[in-house]
XYZ file of C-alpha atoms in Angstrom:
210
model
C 187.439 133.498 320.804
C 188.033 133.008 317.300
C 185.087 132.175 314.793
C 184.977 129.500 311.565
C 183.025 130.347 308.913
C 181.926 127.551 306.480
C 182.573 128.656 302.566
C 181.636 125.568 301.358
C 178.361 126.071 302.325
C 175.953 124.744 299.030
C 173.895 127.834 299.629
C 176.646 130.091 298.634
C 177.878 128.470 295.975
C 176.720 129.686 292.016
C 173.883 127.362 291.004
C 174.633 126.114 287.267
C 172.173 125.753 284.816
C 171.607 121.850 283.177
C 170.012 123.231 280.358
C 171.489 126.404 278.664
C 169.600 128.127 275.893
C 172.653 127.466 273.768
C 172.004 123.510 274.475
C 168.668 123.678 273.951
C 169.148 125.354 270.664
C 171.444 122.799 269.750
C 169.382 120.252 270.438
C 166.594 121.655 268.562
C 168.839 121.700 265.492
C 169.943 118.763 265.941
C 166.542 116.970 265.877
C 165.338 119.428 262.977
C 168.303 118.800 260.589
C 167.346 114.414 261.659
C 163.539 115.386 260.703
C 165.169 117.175 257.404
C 167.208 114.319 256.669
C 164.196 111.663 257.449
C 161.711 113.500 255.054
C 164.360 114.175 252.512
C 164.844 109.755 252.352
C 161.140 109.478 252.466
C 160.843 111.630 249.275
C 163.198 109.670 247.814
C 162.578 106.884 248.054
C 158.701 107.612 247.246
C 160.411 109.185 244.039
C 162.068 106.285 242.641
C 158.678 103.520 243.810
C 156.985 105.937 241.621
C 159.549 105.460 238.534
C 159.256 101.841 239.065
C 155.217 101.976 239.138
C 155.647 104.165 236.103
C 157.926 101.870 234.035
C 155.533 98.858 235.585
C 152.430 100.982 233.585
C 154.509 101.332 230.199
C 155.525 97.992 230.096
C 152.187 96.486 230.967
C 150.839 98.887 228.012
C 153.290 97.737 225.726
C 152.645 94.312 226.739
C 149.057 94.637 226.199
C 149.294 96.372 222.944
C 151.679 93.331 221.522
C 148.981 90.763 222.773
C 145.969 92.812 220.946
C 148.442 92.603 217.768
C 149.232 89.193 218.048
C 145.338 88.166 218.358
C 144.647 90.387 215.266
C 146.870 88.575 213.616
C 146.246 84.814 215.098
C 142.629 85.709 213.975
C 143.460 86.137 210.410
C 144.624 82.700 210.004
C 143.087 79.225 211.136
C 144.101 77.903 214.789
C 146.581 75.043 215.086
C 144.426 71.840 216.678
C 147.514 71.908 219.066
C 146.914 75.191 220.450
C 143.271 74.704 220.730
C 144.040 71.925 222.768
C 146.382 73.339 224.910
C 144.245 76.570 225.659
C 141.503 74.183 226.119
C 143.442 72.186 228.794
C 144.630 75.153 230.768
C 140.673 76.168 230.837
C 140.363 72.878 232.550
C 142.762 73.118 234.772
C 142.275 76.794 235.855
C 138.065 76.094 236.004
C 139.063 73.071 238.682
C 140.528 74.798 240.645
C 138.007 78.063 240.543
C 135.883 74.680 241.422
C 137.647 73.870 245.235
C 138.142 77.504 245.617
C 134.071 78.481 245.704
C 133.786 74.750 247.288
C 135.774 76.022 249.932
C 134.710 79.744 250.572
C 131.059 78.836 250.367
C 130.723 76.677 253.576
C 128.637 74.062 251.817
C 131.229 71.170 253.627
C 129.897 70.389 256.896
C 133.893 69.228 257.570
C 135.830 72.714 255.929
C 138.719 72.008 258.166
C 139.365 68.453 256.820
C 138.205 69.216 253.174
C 140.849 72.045 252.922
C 143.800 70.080 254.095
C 142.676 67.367 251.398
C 142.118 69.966 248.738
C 145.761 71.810 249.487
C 147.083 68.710 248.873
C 145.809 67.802 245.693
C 146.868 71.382 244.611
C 150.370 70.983 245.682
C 150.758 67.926 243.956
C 150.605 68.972 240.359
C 151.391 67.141 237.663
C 153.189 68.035 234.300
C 150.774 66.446 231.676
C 148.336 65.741 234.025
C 145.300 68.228 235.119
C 141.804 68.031 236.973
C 139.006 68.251 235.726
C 136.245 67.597 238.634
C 136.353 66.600 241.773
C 133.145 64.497 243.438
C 133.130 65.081 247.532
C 130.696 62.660 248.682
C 131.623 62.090 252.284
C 134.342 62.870 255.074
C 137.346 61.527 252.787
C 135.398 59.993 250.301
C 136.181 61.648 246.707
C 135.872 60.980 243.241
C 138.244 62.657 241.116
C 138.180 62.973 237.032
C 141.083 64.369 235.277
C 143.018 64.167 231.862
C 146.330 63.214 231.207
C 148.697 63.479 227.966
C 150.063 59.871 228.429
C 148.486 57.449 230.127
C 151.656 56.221 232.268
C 151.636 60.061 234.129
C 148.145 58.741 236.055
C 150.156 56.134 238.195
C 152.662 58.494 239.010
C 150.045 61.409 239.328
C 148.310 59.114 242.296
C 151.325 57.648 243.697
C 152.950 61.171 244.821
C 149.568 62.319 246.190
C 149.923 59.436 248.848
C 152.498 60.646 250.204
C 150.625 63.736 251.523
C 149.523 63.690 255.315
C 146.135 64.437 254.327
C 145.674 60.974 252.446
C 146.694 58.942 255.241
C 144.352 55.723 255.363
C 142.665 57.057 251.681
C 142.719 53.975 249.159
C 141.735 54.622 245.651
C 140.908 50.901 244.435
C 139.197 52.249 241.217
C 140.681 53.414 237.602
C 138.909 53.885 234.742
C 141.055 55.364 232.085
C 139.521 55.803 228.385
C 140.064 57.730 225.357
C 137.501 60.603 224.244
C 135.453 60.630 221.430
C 137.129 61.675 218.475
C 135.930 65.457 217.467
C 135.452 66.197 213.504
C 138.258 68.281 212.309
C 138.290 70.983 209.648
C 138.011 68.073 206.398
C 135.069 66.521 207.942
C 137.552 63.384 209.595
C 137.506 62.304 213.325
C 140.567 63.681 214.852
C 141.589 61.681 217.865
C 142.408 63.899 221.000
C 145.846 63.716 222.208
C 144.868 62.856 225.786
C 143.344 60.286 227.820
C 140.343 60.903 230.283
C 140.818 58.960 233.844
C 138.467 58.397 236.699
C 139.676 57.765 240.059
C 137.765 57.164 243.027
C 137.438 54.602 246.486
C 135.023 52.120 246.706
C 132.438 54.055 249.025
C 132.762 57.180 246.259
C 132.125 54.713 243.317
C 129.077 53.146 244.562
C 127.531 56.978 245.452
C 128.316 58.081 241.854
């Protein structure tokens, strides 16, 4: 009686290895030389954002030290009524909106959530010519506003683009009062007349609270 033996039999056969040491040390290599090459971008790039802070410093120094000679030297000789005016007016306009800022970080409005959307809106509708000076918040909706304006035809204009904000839906501003300041003595002892107009703007309700 003959006999079969099975060679195929997965017991005899040579188990292979998945994982040589050669691969493994390959693929240690491999993910050293990517952690080399990751750390070797990362220092340069930190490199050059520290040239560019660098050259930010030395030109804010240089910047600084041309401003401190330039106000040595605009202090040795009398202002120009136009520049006094227009540092004066950008005081204004930056103090007004300090003004709605704190007004609107300090919780005081019982209604923050409408009062900001009205307040955004006034901010995005600036005016060339035309700044704030006050604004009077005497109600839900109800404001009074008080500006200056370097020509009195920018006002109209100034009021007619704030309409057209979302946030001044059903808001009517049926009062105007526009008026020239007081002229201020000048240098020779004369009135000088300022070269703006001061304008008041406010709805009925705000009016009769004022």
């Amino acid at each position: 009686m003959s006999q079969q033996i099975n060679l195929y039999n997965p017991l005899l056969l040579q188990q292979q290895k998945l994982f040589s040491f050669n691969t493994m040390a390959q693929a240690l290599g491999l993910i050293l030389l990517g952690s080399l090459l990751f750390y070797a971008y990362a220092w340069y790039a930190t490199s050059s954002l520290r040239q560019q802070d660098e050259e930010a410093r030395r030109l804010h120094a240089s910047s600084l030290a041309r401003l401190q000679q330039l106000s040595a030297a605009a202090g040795e000789r009398p202002a120009s009524k136009m520049l006094q005016d227009e540092v004066a007016r950008m005081e204004a306009h930056l103090g007004a909106r300090q003004r709605v800022v704190d007004l609107l970080e300090s919780g005081e409005l019982g209604n923050k959530q409408g009062f900001s959307e009205y307040f955004r809106a006034l901010s995005r509708q600036t005016t060339e010519g035309v700044w704030l000076t006050s604004f009077e918040v005497t109600g839900a909706g109800e404001v009074a506003i008080s500006g200056r304006s370097l020509k009195p035809e920018l006002v109209p204009a100034f009021i007619s683009r704030l309409k057209r904000e979302t946030a001044m839906t059903g808001k009517t501003f049926d009062t105007l009062e526009m008026r020239l300041p007081e002229p201020a003595p000048a240098a020779d002892g004369k009135p000088a007349q300022a070269a703006y107009v001061e304008f008041n703007l406010h709805n009925a309700q705000a009016g009769a609270a004022r």
